[in-house]
Amino acid sequence: MNINSLIHSIIFIFTIFSSHALSAEDVIKPQNNLQESAKDPAIIKLVDIIQSINARKKEIGEKLQSLKKAKTDQEKEKIQSIIDTIQQGISDQETSFEMILTAGIELGIDETAAKKEFDWQQDLIDILQPFLRELHKITENKRKLDTLHYKIVFHQLQIQRINEALKHISKVDKESLQNEVLVEFERIIKKWQDQLKESTHLFEVAQLQRDEMVQFQTDQEISFVEYIQEIAAGRGATLLYAITAFIGVCSIMLLFLRFISWITNRREDKTRSYYQRVATLIYYFLMVVLAVIAFFYVLEVRDDPVMTGITIVLLISVVWVLKSSIPTYIDEIRLLLNTGSAREGEAIVYNGILMQIESLHYYTNLKNPLLPDLKLRLTLSELTKYVSRPILSDEPWFPCKKGDYVMVYGDIFGMVKYITHENIALSLPDGTMPITYTIEDFLIANPRNFSLGFIAKTKIGIDNKNQPISTVEIPRIMTEGIQQGLSKENYGNALKNLSVHLQKGCSTFLEYEIIAVFDGTAASEYYCILRDLQRYAIEICNQRKLMLME
């Protein structure tokens, strides 16, 4: 059965089917209904396509006759090229006829043919084949619409150009043409008019195909809620189950590892041996492998090759991206095994502050025993940049701690208000008027911690007339008097030692230096102590009639 018979059969069946659905009143007027059905643009276009196909076939017959009569090879090649073009047009018209009837729906490719297409590729392509086929299916309608849109635009331009050419041809004065020229002129006009008819026909066919596909896709559209429900019941549920399996395997194995660690590390010395670290690292590797296997097992049970393909692509991408970081991972593994540049229990200097490595993990905690509030967490990749060292038993962790009283630059005295990894602030004892230094500037300022003990010094001058008793008696009298006075102050118990020395003697006066040693509890009274030392020294001189120098 040829295509012409097929279209007439379709029209006949459509008419018979419609007659069964008619009411009694409609049966009386069958001719009117037939005329209305004939007005359907799709039916009209189908008839036009068949007529175009028949005309092209007739043209092919004429060209075949011309091909037989051709004498030269060039003429035969030219006619054969025209025949091939006409046959391609017939094939396109037949495809258009079918696509109008089916709204662009095509039968799937045979599974065997699909496998043959991928036989030359690697096994990985065979695994990804369902995923690629699904992507092809998803984008199929979009690609078809894009192709039809291109055809519509192309034929529009063709029609515009043909009209311009015909307009230009119409300006030629035919009456002035000779007979031979007029024959060729008429042939050219007919050629361009036929081309205009052909382009207009193809434009209408492509436009109708596009409209039919858009209408079909509109009829097949579902609501957003239905779309979400479809995803939730399909791949959404599959992805949820697979992720749950992955997390479940990791959680169970981590809990088991924590239980084993609790049993093996109940002794006071909780440091792990080298073999324990190796076993832990292997355990983590097996945990990831089993979790990935569980993920793929769920995808296999749910029979979702698309999600399997996506997961494989992601895994391959991750491996490909991370392959350049293998040396870094080796350094991190060495750290985990406690054989790297930074080791557990030792200390590193972070921004000028000595920090001890508590335990080596992906996130390693560092601490400073002197500064309990100062904690730090570094990744293994960051820790590989440091080199640790053992800590001496009497080594200070930092020059001071919060609440200590320090002096920097030799004359700036204050209380440590706070310490961070970046800054340190000194203030008055009540916390006011803080001065902030970076850790680097603070250490360069040669800080002295008065809270660990300090010495207060002051000087006093006495007239040279007291020279006979200047070396022994005056130092003794002043030492006893000042010590007795300081013992009455609220910081008196912090005094550890007091001494008065003749520093130098001149022709006019004698200069004595008073040195008082205190423990750290009196650090906040430093300036008060300096004033009290001067005050008690002057009082003793007045009591003993020792003339002071102006």
Coordinates of C-alpha atoms in Angstrom, one line a residue, residues 80-470:
Q80 CA 21.8 12.1 -11.1
S81 CA 22.6 14.9 -8.6
I82 CA 19.1 16.4 -9.3
I83 CA 17.5 12.9 -8.8
D84 CA 19.3 12.5 -5.5
T85 CA 18.1 15.9 -4.3
I86 CA 14.5 15.1 -5.3
Q87 CA 14.7 11.7 -3.5
Q88 CA 16.0 13.3 -0.4
G89 CA 13.1 15.7 -0.6
I90 CA 10.7 12.8 -0.9
S91 CA 12.3 11.2 2.2
D92 CA 11.9 14.4 4.2
Q93 CA 8.3 14.7 3.1
E94 CA 7.5 11.1 4.2
T95 CA 9.2 11.8 7.5
S96 CA 7.2 15.0 7.9
F97 CA 3.9 13.1 7.1
E98 CA 4.7 10.6 9.9
M99 CA 5.7 13.2 12.4
I100 CA 2.5 15.2 11.9
L101 CA 0.5 12.1 12.6
T102 CA 2.5 11.0 15.6
A103 CA 3.2 14.5 17.0
G104 CA 6.9 13.9 16.8
I105 CA 6.9 10.6 18.7
E106 CA 9.4 8.0 17.4
L107 CA 9.9 4.4 18.2
G108 CA 12.9 3.5 20.4
I109 CA 16.1 2.1 19.0
D110 CA 16.4 -1.6 19.2
E111 CA 18.4 -2.7 22.2
T112 CA 20.7 -4.9 20.0
A113 CA 21.4 -2.0 17.7
A114 CA 22.2 0.2 20.7
K115 CA 24.7 -2.3 22.0
K116 CA 26.4 -2.7 18.6
E117 CA 26.8 1.1 18.5
F118 CA 28.8 1.0 21.7
D119 CA 30.7 -2.3 21.1
W120 CA 33.8 -0.5 20.1
Q121 CA 34.0 1.6 23.2
Q122 CA 35.5 0.7 26.6
D123 CA 33.7 -1.0 29.4
L124 CA 33.2 2.3 31.1
I125 CA 31.1 3.6 28.2
D126 CA 29.0 0.4 28.4
I127 CA 28.3 1.2 32.1
L128 CA 27.4 4.8 31.3
Q129 CA 25.3 3.9 28.2
P130 CA 21.9 3.9 30.1
F131 CA 22.8 7.3 31.6
L132 CA 23.7 8.8 28.3
R133 CA 20.6 7.3 26.7
E134 CA 18.4 8.9 29.3
L135 CA 20.0 12.3 28.8
H136 CA 19.4 11.9 25.0
K137 CA 15.8 11.0 25.7
I138 CA 15.3 14.0 28.0
T139 CA 16.7 16.5 25.5
E140 CA 15.1 14.8 22.4
N141 CA 12.0 17.0 22.2
K142 CA 14.1 20.1 22.7
R143 CA 16.4 19.2 19.9
K144 CA 13.5 18.5 17.6
L145 CA 11.9 21.8 18.3
D146 CA 15.3 23.6 17.8
T147 CA 15.6 21.8 14.4
L148 CA 12.1 22.8 13.3
H149 CA 12.7 26.3 14.4
Y150 CA 15.9 26.4 12.3
K151 CA 13.9 25.1 9.3
I152 CA 11.2 27.7 9.8
V153 CA 13.7 30.5 9.9
F154 CA 15.7 29.1 7.0
H155 CA 12.6 28.8 4.7
Q156 CA 11.4 32.3 5.8
L157 CA 14.7 33.7 4.5
Q158 CA 14.4 31.6 1.4
I159 CA 10.9 33.0 0.7
Q160 CA 12.1 36.5 1.3
R161 CA 15.1 36.1 -1.1
I162 CA 12.9 34.5 -3.8
N163 CA 10.4 37.3 -3.6
E164 CA 13.2 39.8 -4.0
A165 CA 14.5 37.9 -7.0
L166 CA 11.1 37.7 -8.6
K167 CA 10.5 41.4 -7.9
H168 CA 13.8 42.2 -9.7
I169 CA 12.9 39.8 -12.6
S170 CA 9.5 41.5 -13.0
K171 CA 11.2 44.8 -13.8
V172 CA 12.6 43.3 -17.1
D173 CA 10.7 44.4 -20.2
K174 CA 9.7 41.1 -21.8
E175 CA 8.4 42.8 -25.0
S176 CA 12.0 43.9 -25.9
L177 CA 13.3 40.3 -25.6
Q178 CA 13.9 38.1 -28.6
N179 CA 12.2 34.7 -28.8
E180 CA 15.1 32.6 -27.6
V181 CA 15.8 35.0 -24.8
L182 CA 12.2 35.1 -23.9
V183 CA 12.1 31.2 -23.7
E184 CA 15.0 31.2 -21.2
F185 CA 13.5 34.1 -19.4
E186 CA 10.2 32.2 -18.9
R187 CA 12.2 29.2 -17.8
I188 CA 14.0 31.2 -15.1
I189 CA 10.7 32.7 -13.9
K190 CA 9.1 29.3 -13.7
K191 CA 12.1 27.9 -11.8
W192 CA 12.0 30.7 -9.2
Q193 CA 8.2 30.5 -8.9
D194 CA 8.4 26.7 -8.4
Q195 CA 11.1 27.3 -5.8
L196 CA 8.8 29.8 -4.1
K197 CA 6.0 27.3 -4.0
E198 CA 8.4 24.6 -2.7
S199 CA 9.8 26.8 0.1
T200 CA 6.4 28.0 1.1
H201 CA 5.2 24.4 1.3
L202 CA 8.2 23.4 3.4
F203 CA 7.8 26.4 5.6
E204 CA 4.1 25.5 6.3
V205 CA 5.0 21.9 6.9
A206 CA 7.7 22.8 9.4
Q207 CA 5.5 25.3 11.1
L208 CA 2.7 22.7 11.4
Q209 CA 5.1 20.1 12.8
R210 CA 6.2 22.5 15.4
D211 CA 2.7 23.5 16.4
E212 CA 1.7 19.8 16.7
M213 CA 4.7 19.0 18.9
V214 CA 4.0 22.0 21.1
Q215 CA 0.4 21.1 21.5
F216 CA 1.3 17.5 22.3
Q217 CA 3.8 18.5 24.9
T218 CA 1.3 20.9 26.4
D219 CA -1.3 18.1 26.7
Q220 CA 1.3 15.9 28.3
E221 CA 2.4 18.5 30.9
I222 CA 1.7 17.7 34.6
S223 CA 1.4 20.0 37.6
F224 CA 4.3 21.0 39.8
V225 CA 2.9 18.9 42.7
E226 CA 2.6 15.9 40.5
Y227 CA 6.1 16.4 39.2
I228 CA 7.5 16.5 42.8
Q229 CA 5.4 13.4 43.7
E230 CA 6.8 11.6 40.7
I231 CA 10.4 12.5 41.7
A232 CA 9.8 11.6 45.3
A233 CA 8.4 8.2 44.4
G234 CA 11.1 7.5 41.8
R235 CA 14.7 8.7 41.9
G236 CA 14.1 10.9 44.9
A237 CA 13.3 7.8 47.0
T238 CA 16.2 5.9 45.4
L239 CA 18.7 8.7 46.3
L240 CA 17.3 8.9 49.8
Y241 CA 17.7 5.2 50.4
A242 CA 21.2 5.2 49.0
I243 CA 22.3 8.1 51.1
T244 CA 20.7 6.5 54.2
A245 CA 22.6 3.3 53.5
F246 CA 25.9 5.2 53.1
I247 CA 25.5 7.2 56.3
G248 CA 24.2 4.1 58.1
V249 CA 27.3 2.1 57.3
C250 CA 29.6 5.0 58.3
S251 CA 27.8 5.6 61.6
I252 CA 27.8 1.9 62.6
M253 CA 31.4 1.5 61.8
L254 CA 32.4 4.7 63.6
L255 CA 30.4 3.6 66.7
F256 CA 32.2 0.3 66.6
L257 CA 35.6 2.0 66.3
R258 CA 34.8 4.3 69.2
F259 CA 33.8 1.3 71.3
I260 CA 37.1 -0.5 70.4
S261 CA 39.1 2.6 71.2
W262 CA 37.3 2.9 74.6
I263 CA 38.3 -0.6 75.5
T264 CA 41.9 -0.4 74.3
N265 CA 42.6 3.1 75.8
R266 CA 41.3 2.7 79.3
R267 CA 44.8 2.8 80.7
E268 CA 46.2 6.1 81.9
D269 CA 48.6 6.4 79.0
K270 CA 46.2 7.0 76.1
T271 CA 48.9 7.4 73.4
R272 CA 48.4 5.1 70.5
S273 CA 51.1 2.9 69.1
Y274 CA 52.2 2.9 65.5
Y275 CA 50.4 -0.3 64.7
Q276 CA 47.2 1.0 66.3
R277 CA 47.4 4.0 64.0
V278 CA 47.9 1.8 60.9
A279 CA 45.0 -0.3 61.9
T280 CA 42.8 2.7 62.4
L281 CA 43.7 4.1 59.0
I282 CA 42.9 0.8 57.3
Y283 CA 39.6 0.7 59.2
Y284 CA 38.7 4.1 57.9
F285 CA 39.5 3.1 54.3
L286 CA 37.4 -0.1 54.6
M287 CA 34.6 2.0 56.1
V288 CA 34.5 4.3 53.0
V289 CA 34.7 1.3 50.6
L290 CA 31.8 -0.5 52.3
A291 CA 29.7 2.7 52.5
V292 CA 30.2 3.2 48.7
I293 CA 29.3 -0.5 48.1
A294 CA 26.1 0.0 50.1
F295 CA 25.3 3.1 48.1
F296 CA 25.6 1.2 44.8
Y297 CA 23.8 -1.9 46.2
V298 CA 20.7 0.3 46.8
L299 CA 20.9 1.7 43.3
E300 CA 21.2 -1.9 41.9
V301 CA 18.2 -3.1 44.0
R302 CA 16.1 -0.1 42.9
D303 CA 17.2 -0.8 39.3
D304 CA 18.2 2.8 38.5
P305 CA 21.0 2.8 35.9
V306 CA 20.8 6.6 35.5
M307 CA 21.6 7.3 39.1
T308 CA 24.3 4.6 38.9
G309 CA 25.9 6.4 35.9
I310 CA 25.7 9.8 37.6
T311 CA 27.4 8.3 40.7
I312 CA 30.2 6.7 38.7
V313 CA 30.8 10.0 36.8
L314 CA 31.0 11.8 40.1
L315 CA 33.4 9.3 41.6
I316 CA 35.6 9.4 38.5
S317 CA 35.6 13.2 38.6
V318 CA 36.6 13.3 42.3
V319 CA 39.4 10.8 41.7
W320 CA 40.6 12.8 38.6
V321 CA 40.6 16.1 40.5
L322 CA 42.3 14.6 43.6
K323 CA 45.0 12.8 41.7
S324 CA 47.3 15.8 41.7
S325 CA 47.1 16.0 45.5
I326 CA 48.5 12.6 46.1
P327 CA 51.8 13.9 47.6
T328 CA 49.8 16.0 50.0
Y329 CA 47.7 13.0 51.1
I330 CA 50.9 11.0 51.7
D331 CA 52.1 13.7 54.0
E332 CA 48.8 13.7 55.8
I333 CA 48.9 9.9 56.2
R334 CA 52.4 10.2 57.7
L335 CA 51.0 12.7 60.2
L336 CA 48.2 10.3 61.1
L337 CA 50.7 7.6 61.6
N338 CA 52.7 10.0 63.9
T339 CA 55.8 9.7 61.6
G340 CA 55.5 13.2 59.9
S341 CA 57.0 16.6 60.6
A342 CA 54.5 17.3 63.5
R343 CA 54.0 14.6 66.1
E344 CA 51.6 14.0 68.9
G345 CA 52.5 15.4 72.3
E346 CA 55.1 17.8 70.9
A347 CA 54.7 21.5 70.3
I348 CA 54.7 23.9 67.4
V349 CA 55.0 27.7 67.4
Y350 CA 51.9 29.2 65.9
N351 CA 52.1 33.0 65.4
G352 CA 54.6 33.3 68.2
I353 CA 52.7 31.2 70.7
L354 CA 53.9 27.7 71.7
M355 CA 51.0 25.2 71.2
Q356 CA 51.0 21.5 72.1
I357 CA 49.5 18.9 69.8
E358 CA 46.9 16.9 71.8
S359 CA 46.0 14.1 69.3
L360 CA 46.4 13.8 65.5
H361 CA 43.2 13.5 63.6
Y362 CA 41.8 15.1 60.5
Y363 CA 41.1 18.1 62.7
T364 CA 43.9 18.3 65.2
N365 CA 43.4 20.1 68.5
L366 CA 46.2 22.3 69.9
K367 CA 46.4 23.7 73.3
N368 CA 48.6 25.9 75.6
P369 CA 48.6 24.6 79.2
L370 CA 49.3 28.2 80.5
L371 CA 46.4 29.6 78.5
P372 CA 43.5 27.2 78.8
D373 CA 41.2 29.5 76.9
L374 CA 43.6 29.7 74.0
K375 CA 42.7 26.6 71.8
L376 CA 43.3 26.0 68.1
R377 CA 42.0 23.4 65.6
L378 CA 44.1 22.8 62.4
T379 CA 43.5 20.4 59.5
L380 CA 46.1 17.9 58.6
S381 CA 46.9 19.8 55.4
E382 CA 47.7 22.9 57.5
L383 CA 49.6 21.0 60.1
T384 CA 52.0 19.6 57.4
K385 CA 53.5 23.1 57.2
Y386 CA 54.8 23.0 60.7
V387 CA 57.7 21.1 62.4
S388 CA 57.1 20.1 66.0
R389 CA 59.7 19.7 68.8
P390 CA 59.8 18.2 72.3
I391 CA 59.0 20.5 75.2
L392 CA 61.5 21.2 77.9
S393 CA 60.4 20.5 81.5
D394 CA 61.1 24.1 82.7
E395 CA 60.3 25.9 79.4
P396 CA 57.7 28.7 79.7
W397 CA 54.6 28.3 77.5
F398 CA 54.2 32.1 77.2
P399 CA 55.7 35.2 78.9
C400 CA 52.4 35.8 80.7
K401 CA 48.8 34.8 81.1
K402 CA 45.5 36.6 81.6
G403 CA 45.5 38.7 84.8
D404 CA 49.3 39.0 85.0
Y405 CA 51.0 42.4 85.4
V406 CA 53.8 43.0 82.8
M407 CA 56.0 45.8 81.7
V408 CA 56.9 46.3 78.0
Y409 CA 59.4 48.7 76.4
G410 CA 60.9 49.3 79.9
D411 CA 58.3 51.8 81.0
I412 CA 54.8 50.7 80.0
F413 CA 53.2 48.8 82.9
G414 CA 49.8 47.2 82.9
M415 CA 47.5 44.2 83.5
V416 CA 47.0 41.5 80.8
K417 CA 43.3 41.9 79.9
Y418 CA 43.1 39.2 77.2
I419 CA 45.2 37.1 74.9
T420 CA 44.3 35.7 71.5
H421 CA 46.3 34.1 68.8
E422 CA 46.6 37.4 67.1
N423 CA 46.6 40.1 69.8
I424 CA 47.2 40.9 73.5
A425 CA 45.8 43.8 75.5
L426 CA 47.3 45.6 78.5
S427 CA 45.1 47.8 80.7
L428 CA 44.8 49.4 84.2
P429 CA 44.0 47.0 87.0
D430 CA 40.3 47.8 86.6
G431 CA 40.4 46.9 82.9
T432 CA 40.2 50.5 81.6
M433 CA 42.4 52.2 79.1
P434 CA 43.5 49.0 77.2
I435 CA 46.4 49.1 74.8
T436 CA 46.4 46.4 72.2
Y437 CA 49.6 44.8 70.7
T438 CA 50.0 42.1 68.1
I439 CA 51.7 39.0 69.5
E440 CA 54.8 39.8 67.4
D441 CA 55.1 43.3 68.6
F442 CA 54.5 42.2 72.2
L443 CA 57.3 39.7 72.1
I444 CA 59.6 42.2 70.5
A445 CA 58.9 44.6 73.4
N446 CA 60.8 42.3 75.8
P447 CA 57.9 41.9 78.3
R448 CA 58.7 41.4 82.0
N449 CA 56.1 39.5 84.0
F450 CA 55.9 41.1 87.4
S451 CA 53.4 38.5 88.6
L452 CA 56.2 36.0 88.7
G453 CA 58.2 38.3 91.1
F454 CA 59.8 41.6 90.7
I455 CA 62.3 44.1 92.1
A456 CA 61.4 47.7 93.0
K457 CA 64.3 50.2 93.0
T458 CA 64.6 53.8 94.0
K459 CA 67.4 56.3 94.9
I460 CA 67.9 58.9 97.6
G461 CA 70.6 61.5 98.2
I462 CA 72.0 62.5 101.6
D463 CA 74.4 65.4 102.5
N464 CA 78.1 64.6 102.4
K465 CA 78.4 65.8 106.1
N466 CA 77.2 62.3 107.1
Q467 CA 80.1 60.6 105.5
P468 CA 81.6 59.1 108.7
I469 CA 78.5 56.9 109.1
S470 CA 77.7 56.5 105.4

